[in-house]
XYZ file of C-alpha atoms in Angstrom:
514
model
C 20.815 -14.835 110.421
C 18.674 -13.418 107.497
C 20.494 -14.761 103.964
C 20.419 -12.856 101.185
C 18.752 -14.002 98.003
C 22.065 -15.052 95.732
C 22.708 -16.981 99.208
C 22.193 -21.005 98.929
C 21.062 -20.997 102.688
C 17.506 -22.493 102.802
C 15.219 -19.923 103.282
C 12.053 -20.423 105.243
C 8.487 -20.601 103.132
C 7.384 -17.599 103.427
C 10.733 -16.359 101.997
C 10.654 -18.147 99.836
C 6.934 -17.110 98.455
C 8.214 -13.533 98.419
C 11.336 -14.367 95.984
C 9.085 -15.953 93.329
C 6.677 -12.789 93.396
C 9.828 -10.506 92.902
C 11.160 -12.902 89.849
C 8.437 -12.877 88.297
C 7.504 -9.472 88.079
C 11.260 -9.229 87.485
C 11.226 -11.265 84.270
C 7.391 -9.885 82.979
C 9.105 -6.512 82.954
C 11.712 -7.644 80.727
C 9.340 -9.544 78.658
C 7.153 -5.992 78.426
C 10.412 -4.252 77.212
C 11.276 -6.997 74.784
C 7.777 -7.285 73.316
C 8.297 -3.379 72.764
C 11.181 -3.092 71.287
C 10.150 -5.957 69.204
C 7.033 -3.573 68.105
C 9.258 -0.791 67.645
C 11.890 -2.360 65.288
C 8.619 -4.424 63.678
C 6.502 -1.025 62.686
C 10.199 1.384 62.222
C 10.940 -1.836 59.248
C 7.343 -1.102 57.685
C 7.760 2.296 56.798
C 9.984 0.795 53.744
C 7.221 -1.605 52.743
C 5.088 -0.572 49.563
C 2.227 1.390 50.154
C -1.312 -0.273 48.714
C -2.662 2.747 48.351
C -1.722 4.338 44.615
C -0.372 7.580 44.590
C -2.299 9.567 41.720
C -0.234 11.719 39.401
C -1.450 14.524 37.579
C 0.931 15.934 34.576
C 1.400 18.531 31.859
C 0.963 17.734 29.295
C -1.759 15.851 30.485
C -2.730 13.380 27.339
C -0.492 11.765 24.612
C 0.051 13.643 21.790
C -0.567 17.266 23.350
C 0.353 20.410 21.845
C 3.022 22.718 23.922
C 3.864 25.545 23.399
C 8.169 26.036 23.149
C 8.673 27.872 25.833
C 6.387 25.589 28.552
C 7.573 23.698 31.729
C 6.572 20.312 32.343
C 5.613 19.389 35.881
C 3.836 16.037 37.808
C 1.796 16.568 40.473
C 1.716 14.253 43.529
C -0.999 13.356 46.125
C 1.615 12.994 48.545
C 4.576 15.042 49.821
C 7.678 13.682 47.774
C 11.042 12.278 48.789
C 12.892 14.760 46.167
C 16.646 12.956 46.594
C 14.312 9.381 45.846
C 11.715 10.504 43.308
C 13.429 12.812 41.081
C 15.964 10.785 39.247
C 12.786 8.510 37.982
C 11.303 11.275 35.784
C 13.413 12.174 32.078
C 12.091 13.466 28.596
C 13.378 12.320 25.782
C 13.722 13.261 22.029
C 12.874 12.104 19.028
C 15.748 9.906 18.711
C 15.444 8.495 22.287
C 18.659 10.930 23.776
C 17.791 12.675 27.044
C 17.179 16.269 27.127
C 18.922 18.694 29.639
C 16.839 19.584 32.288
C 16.469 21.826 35.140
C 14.574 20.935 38.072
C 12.508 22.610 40.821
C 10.037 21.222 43.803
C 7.154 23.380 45.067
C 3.816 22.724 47.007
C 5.441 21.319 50.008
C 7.535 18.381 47.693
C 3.931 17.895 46.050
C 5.054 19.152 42.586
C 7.945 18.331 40.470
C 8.723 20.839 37.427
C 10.742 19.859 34.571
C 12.166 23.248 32.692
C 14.229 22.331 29.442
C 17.712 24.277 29.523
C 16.876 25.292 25.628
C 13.480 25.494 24.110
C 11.521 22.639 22.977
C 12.410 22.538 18.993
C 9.391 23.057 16.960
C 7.637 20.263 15.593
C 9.531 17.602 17.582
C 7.825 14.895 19.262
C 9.411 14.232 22.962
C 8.079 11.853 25.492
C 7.877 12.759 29.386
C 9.002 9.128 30.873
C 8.832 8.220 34.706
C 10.189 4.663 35.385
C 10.897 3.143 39.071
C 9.830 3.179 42.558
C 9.095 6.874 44.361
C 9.202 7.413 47.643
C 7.141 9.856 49.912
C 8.397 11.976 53.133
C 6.829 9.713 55.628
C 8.758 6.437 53.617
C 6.127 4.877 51.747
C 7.051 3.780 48.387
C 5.075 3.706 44.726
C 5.752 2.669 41.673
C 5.730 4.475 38.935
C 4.992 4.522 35.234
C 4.644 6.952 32.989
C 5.048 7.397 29.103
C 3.380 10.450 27.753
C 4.034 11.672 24.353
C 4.032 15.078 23.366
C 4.350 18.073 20.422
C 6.569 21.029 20.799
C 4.670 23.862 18.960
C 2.961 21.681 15.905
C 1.982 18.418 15.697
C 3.190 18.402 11.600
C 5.990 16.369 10.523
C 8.829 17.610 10.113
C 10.072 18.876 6.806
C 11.671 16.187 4.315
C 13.755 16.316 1.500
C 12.094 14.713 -1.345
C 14.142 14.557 -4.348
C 17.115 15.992 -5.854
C 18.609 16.363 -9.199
C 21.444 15.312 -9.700
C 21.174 12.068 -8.199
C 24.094 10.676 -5.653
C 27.287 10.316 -7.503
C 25.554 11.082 -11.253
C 27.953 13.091 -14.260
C 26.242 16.431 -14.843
C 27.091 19.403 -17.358
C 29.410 22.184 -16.559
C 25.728 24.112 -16.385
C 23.426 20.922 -14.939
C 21.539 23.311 -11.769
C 21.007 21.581 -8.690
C 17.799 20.984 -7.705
C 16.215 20.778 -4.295
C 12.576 19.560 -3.973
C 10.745 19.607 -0.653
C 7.799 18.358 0.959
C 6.417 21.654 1.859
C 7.529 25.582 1.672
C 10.519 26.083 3.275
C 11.878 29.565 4.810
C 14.601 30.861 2.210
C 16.863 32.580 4.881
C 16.920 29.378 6.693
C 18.165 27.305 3.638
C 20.666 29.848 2.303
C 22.379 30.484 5.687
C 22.466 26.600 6.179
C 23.347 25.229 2.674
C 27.037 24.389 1.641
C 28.573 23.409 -1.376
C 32.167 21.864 -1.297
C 34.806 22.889 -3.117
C 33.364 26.455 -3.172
C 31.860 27.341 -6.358
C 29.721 31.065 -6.940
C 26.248 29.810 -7.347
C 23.169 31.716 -7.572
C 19.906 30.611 -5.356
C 16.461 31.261 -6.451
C 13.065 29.741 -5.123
C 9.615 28.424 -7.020
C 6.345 30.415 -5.832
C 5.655 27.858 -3.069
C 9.043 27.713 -1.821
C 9.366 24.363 -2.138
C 12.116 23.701 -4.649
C 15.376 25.353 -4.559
C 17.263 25.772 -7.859
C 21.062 26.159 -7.338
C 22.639 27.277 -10.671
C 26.423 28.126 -11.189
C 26.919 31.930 -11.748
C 29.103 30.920 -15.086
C 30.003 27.010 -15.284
C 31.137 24.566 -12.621
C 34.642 23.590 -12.455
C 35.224 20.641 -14.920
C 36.099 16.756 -14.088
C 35.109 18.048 -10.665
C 32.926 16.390 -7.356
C 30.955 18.242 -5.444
C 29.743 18.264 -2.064
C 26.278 19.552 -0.725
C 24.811 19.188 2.583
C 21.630 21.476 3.951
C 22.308 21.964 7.588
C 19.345 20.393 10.604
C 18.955 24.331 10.629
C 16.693 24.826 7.707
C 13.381 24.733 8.964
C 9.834 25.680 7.318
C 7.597 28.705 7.201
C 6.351 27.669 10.726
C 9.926 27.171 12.279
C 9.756 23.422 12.140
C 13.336 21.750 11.435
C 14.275 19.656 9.020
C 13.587 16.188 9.737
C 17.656 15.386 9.433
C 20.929 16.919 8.144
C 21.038 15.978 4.062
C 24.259 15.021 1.990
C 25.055 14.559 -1.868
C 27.474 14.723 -4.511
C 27.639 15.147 -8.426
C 30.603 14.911 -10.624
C 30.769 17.061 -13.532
C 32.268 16.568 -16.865
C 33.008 17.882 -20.377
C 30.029 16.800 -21.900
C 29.887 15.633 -25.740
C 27.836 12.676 -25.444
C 24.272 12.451 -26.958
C 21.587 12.147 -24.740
C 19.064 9.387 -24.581
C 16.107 7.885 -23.205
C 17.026 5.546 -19.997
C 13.406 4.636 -19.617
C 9.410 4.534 -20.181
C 7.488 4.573 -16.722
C 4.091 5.517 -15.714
C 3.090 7.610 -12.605
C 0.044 8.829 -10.662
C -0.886 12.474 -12.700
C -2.501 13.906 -9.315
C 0.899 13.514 -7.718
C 3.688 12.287 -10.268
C 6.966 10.819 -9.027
C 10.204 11.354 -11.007
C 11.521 8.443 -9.457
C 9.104 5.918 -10.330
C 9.833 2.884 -11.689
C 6.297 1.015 -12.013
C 5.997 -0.101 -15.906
C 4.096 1.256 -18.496
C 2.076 -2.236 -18.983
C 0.383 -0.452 -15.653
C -0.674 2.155 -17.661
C -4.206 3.594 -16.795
C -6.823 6.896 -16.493
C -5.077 7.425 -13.400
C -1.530 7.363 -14.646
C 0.886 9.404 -17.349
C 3.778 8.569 -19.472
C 7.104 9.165 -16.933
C 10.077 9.734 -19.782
C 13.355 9.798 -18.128
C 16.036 11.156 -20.033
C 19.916 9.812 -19.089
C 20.842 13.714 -18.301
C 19.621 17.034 -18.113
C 17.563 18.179 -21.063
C 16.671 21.099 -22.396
C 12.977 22.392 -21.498
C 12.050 24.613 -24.406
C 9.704 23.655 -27.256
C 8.870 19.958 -25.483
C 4.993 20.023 -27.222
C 7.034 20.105 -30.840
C 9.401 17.253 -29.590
C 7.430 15.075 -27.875
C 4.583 13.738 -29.545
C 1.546 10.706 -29.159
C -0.074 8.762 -32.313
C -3.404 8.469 -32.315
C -3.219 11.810 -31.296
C -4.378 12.779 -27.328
C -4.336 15.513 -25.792
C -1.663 15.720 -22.997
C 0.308 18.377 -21.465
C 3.638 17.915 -20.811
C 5.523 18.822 -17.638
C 8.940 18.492 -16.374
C 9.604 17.666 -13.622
C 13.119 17.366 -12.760
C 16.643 18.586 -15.343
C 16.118 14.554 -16.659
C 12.902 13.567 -16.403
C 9.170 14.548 -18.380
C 5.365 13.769 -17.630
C 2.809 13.059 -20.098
C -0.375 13.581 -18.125
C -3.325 12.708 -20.681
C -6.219 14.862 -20.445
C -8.401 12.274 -22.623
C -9.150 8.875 -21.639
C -7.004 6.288 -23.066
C -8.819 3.952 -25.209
C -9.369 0.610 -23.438
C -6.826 -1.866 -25.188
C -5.640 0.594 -27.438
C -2.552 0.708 -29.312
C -0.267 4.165 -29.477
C 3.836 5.242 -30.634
C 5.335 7.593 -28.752
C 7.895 9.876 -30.773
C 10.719 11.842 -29.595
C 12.485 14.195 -32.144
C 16.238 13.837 -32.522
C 16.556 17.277 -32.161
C 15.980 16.895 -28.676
C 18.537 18.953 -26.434
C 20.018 18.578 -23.161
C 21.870 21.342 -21.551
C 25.097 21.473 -22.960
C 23.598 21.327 -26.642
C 23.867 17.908 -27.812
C 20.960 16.766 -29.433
C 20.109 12.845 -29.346
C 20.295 12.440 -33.337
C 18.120 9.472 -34.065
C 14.380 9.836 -33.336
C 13.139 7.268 -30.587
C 9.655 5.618 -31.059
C 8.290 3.377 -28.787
C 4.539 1.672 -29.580
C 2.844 0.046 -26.130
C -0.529 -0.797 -25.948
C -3.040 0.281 -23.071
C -2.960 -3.313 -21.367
C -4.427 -1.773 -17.915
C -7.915 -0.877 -19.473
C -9.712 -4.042 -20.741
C -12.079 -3.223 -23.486
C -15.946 -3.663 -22.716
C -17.481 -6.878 -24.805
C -21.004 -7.369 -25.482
C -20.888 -11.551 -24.112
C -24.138 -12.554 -24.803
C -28.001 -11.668 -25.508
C -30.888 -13.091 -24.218
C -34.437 -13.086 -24.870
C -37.296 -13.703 -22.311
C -40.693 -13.795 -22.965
C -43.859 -14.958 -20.499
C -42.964 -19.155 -21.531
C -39.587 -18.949 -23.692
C -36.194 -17.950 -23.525
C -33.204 -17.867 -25.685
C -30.084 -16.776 -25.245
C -27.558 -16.165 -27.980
C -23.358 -15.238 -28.166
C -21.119 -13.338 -30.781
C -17.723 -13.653 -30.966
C -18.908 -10.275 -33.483
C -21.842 -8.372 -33.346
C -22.954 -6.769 -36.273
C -26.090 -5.585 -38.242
C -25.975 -8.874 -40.073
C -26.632 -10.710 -36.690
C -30.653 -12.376 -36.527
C -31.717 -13.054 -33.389
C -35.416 -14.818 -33.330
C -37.348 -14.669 -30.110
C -40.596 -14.849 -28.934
C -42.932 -12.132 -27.952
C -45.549 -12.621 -25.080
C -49.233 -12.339 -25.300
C -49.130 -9.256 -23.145
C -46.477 -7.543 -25.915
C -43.530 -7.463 -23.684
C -40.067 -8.806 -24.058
C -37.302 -9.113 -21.615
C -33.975 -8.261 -22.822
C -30.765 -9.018 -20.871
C -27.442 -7.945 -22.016
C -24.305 -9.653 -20.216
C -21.298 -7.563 -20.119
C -17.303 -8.609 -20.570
C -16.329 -5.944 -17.460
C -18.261 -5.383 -14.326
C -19.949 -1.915 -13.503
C -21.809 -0.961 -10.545
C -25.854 0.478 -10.353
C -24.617 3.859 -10.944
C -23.336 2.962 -14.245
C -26.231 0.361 -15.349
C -28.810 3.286 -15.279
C -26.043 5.242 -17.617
C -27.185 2.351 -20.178
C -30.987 3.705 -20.556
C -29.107 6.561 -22.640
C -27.349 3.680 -24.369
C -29.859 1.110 -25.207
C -32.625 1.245 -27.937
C -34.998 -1.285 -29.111
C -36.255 0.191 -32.928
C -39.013 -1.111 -35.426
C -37.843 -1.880 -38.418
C -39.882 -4.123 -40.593
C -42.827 -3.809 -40.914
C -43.142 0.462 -41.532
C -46.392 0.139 -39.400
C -44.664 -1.217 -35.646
C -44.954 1.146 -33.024
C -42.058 2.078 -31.039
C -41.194 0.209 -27.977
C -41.506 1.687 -24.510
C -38.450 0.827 -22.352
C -40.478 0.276 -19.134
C -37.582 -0.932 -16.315
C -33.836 -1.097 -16.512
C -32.496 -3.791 -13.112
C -29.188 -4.532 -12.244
C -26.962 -5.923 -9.357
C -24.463 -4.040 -7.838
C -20.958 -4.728 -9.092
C -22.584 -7.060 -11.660
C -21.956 -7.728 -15.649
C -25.666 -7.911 -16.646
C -28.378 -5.212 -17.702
C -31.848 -6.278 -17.770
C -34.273 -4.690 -20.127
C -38.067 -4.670 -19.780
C -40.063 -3.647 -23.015
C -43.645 -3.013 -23.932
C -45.656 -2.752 -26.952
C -43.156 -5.217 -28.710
C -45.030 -7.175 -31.791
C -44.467 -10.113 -33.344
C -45.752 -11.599 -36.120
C -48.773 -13.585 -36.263
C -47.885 -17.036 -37.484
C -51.580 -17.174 -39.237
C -51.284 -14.127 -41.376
C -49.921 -15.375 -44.465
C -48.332 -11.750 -45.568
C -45.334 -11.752 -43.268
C -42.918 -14.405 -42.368
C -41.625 -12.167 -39.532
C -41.149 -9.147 -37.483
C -37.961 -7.224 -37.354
C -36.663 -4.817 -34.472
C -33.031 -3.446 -34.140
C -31.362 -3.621 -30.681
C -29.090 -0.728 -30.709
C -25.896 -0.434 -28.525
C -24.418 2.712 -28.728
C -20.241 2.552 -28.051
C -17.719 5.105 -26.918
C -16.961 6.906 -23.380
C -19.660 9.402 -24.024
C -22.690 6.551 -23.240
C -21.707 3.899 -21.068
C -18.187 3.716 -19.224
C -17.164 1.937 -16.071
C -14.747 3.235 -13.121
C -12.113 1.724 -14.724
C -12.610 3.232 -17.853
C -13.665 0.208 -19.583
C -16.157 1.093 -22.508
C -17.582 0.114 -25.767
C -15.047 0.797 -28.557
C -18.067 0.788 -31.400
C -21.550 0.937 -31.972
C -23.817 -2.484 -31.725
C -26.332 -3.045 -33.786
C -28.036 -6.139 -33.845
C -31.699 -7.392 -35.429
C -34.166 -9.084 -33.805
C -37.326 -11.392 -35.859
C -39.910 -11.598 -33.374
C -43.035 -14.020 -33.272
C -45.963 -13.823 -30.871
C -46.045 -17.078 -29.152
């Protein structure tokens, strides 16, 4: 009887030769399908794994700090079809204040390119920033990561306008008549600012603009309302003649009152005169070439007749400019003398706007501490074998100086200076410097042959020729006089800090040949 293989009857050799065969190609087989399933779930796994290879991106704009125009689309170009639902969310632009902008999406080139179109043009001026932050992932699974900062310029790359200044300050007490005042940091577009300017409780006011357009003069149409505060506030509407916004919304107030009391003077600054500030605060010991007199007034003055009311002992010229309802600029147009000592007067009669007058005259003396005076340190006197050097706490034409003249008839003069100057303004010194016979009537002039000097250095070196001195074996002269002349002032010799001379040097030499 022939048993079948689950049987336990013994089966005879060859039997059992044919059942191991059978099994194992059975269990190969299986191993087959195991080893490719394995393979299957192994290499369907991978397709989440991060691709080596870098996906390259190519944007508009293109390079930080770009110029677009207001109307443009921003897009980012793939090398690789896109998963849209997987890649989009990673992309945003932001705004100048790091809030999201509203966007509108759409995919072309086969998921390849991702535009970015703003719901509401890009505001002009504004600096945004196209981000893209995370992991994308491509229609066949692979994923890259991704980042991306790229800043960009809607329109202009110029900053936005700023307020600068106003008058009144926050909170001050004006006059029923005190204007507001408005001053910008470049023209502005009038339409802009009067559609977009409030004033709070509602007053009638009258607008008017400077040439430029960048100060705005509010003035009441008769008086404001007395014991009153106002409210102002320009709107993030008011843009410039370009169309670029304001750089934020502004807000202020003033308080008015009925004003009796006299004006006065709340301060003595100085300020740059290329670009003066109303608001500065840096003391007049700072005073220099480069700076005015900033006099700031404790209200709003009256502007009429200033060059009668405002005056400068020793006299200079100046011109004087206001430049806000409280405040005044001296800007000298003369160089202040270095160390010098000056009153500045303002009549009593002054005015601010509601007609008080300040009553007593002010006077204030100061003294130019920023521009040390030049000094004339020390002399000396070279010859081929001797040298002597001499110092002066005072110069003057009484001063003898002996030295030695060479055998060749030259002498070396060097002249050491209190204040540095640089090259430039040694050679300035050639017009400055004289040697001059005096005694005997027969010297010849000396011939200035070479002027030296190091840069940024206090000394002057002087080579002369055809400089005498007296023969110690002729019995008619005991010496040989020469005048070394130094002439003073800004006209001659001045250094870049205005440093000069304040008077003429003269001082006399007796010369002997060695």
């Amino acid at each position: 009887m022939k048993g079948n293989w689950w049987s336990s009857t013994p089966l005879p050799s060859s039997a059992k030769a044919r059942r191991w065969r059978w099994w194992k190609s059975s269990n190969l087989s299986k191993a087959s399908l195991y080893l490719t399933a394995l393979s299957m779930w192994f290499f369907t796994s991978c397709t989440d794994l991060v691709d080596l290879t870098p996906l390259s991106l190519e944007t508009y704009p293109a390079q930080s700090d770009s110029i677009i125009d207001c109307e443009d689309s921003l897009w980012i170009r793939f090398s690789l079809p896109m998963n849209p639902d997987r890649t989009e969310p990673l992309f945003s632009v932001k705004d100048e204040e790091n809030a999201p902008v509203a966007l509108d999406t759409e995919w072309k080139e086969e998921n390849a390119l991702l535009i970015l179109i703003p719901r509401e043009p890009w505001k002009r001026g504004a600096r945004y920033r196209l981000i893209g932050e995370g992991t994308a992932k491509s229609e066949r699974g692979t994923r890259h990561p991704i980042h991306l900062n790229i800043p960009f310029f809607a329109g202009s790359s110029d900053l936005p306008l700023t307020l600068l200044w106003v008058s009144p300050q926050e909170g001050n007490s004006v006059g029923l008549t005190t204007p507001l005042v408005f001053h910008f940091s470049r023209s502005l577009n009038p339409t802009s600012f009067e559609a977009h300017f409030s004033l709070s409780p509602s007053s009638e006011y009258e607008i008017s603009f400077n040439q430029d357009n960048t100060e705005v003069t509010i003035t009441p149409s008769v008086t404001w309302e007395g014991l009153t505060t106002y409210t102002w506030r320009t709107g993030k509407e008011v843009t410039d003649t370009e169309g670029i916004s304001i750089s934020h919304e502004y807000e202020g107030s003033f308080r008015t009152l009925e004003d009796t009391t006299p004006p006065s003077v709340e301060g003595l600054y100085t300020t740059s005169k290329e670009t003066p500030d109303p608001s500065s605060r840096m003391p007049l010991e700072m005073l220099d070439n480069e700076r005015g007199i900033l006099i700031r007034f404790s209200e709003a003055m009256q502007q009429e007749k200033l060059e009668q009311l405002i005056t400068l002992e020793p006299s200079l010229d100046v011109d004087i400019i206001p430049l806000t309802p409280s405040t005044v600029f001296l800007s000298p147009q003369q160089l202040w003398e270095p160390e010098g000592t000056y009153t500045l007067t303002i009549s009593g009669d002054i005015t601010d706007i509601s007609g008080n007058t300040m009553g007593e005259e002010f006077h204030h003396t100061f003294t130019i501490e920023g521009i040390p005076a030049q000094r004339l340190e020390s002399v000396t006197l070279q010859s081929e074998h001797e040298s002597y050097t001499y110092t002066q706490p005072d110069w003057g034409s009484e001063t003898f100086l002996p030295a030695v003249v060479g055998i060749d008839s030259t002498l070396t003069v060097i002249l050491t200076f209190s204040q540095p100057f640089t090259e430039e303004e040694a050679q300035r010194l050639v017009d400055a410097v004289s040697l001059e016979p005096f005694f005997p009537y027969y010297l010849s002039n000396p011939e200035c042959v070479r002027v030296t000097s190091l840069p940024d250095s206090k000394q002057v070196t002087f080579e002369f020729h055809e400089v005498e001195g007296v023969d110690s074996d002729d019995p008619g002269y005991l010496e040989y006089w020469y005048l070394l002349k130094i002439k003073g002032g800004p006209r001659y010799f001045i250094n870049e800090t205005g440093s000069y001379l304040l008077e003429d040097l003269t001082i006399r030499l007796s010369l002997r040949e060695m």
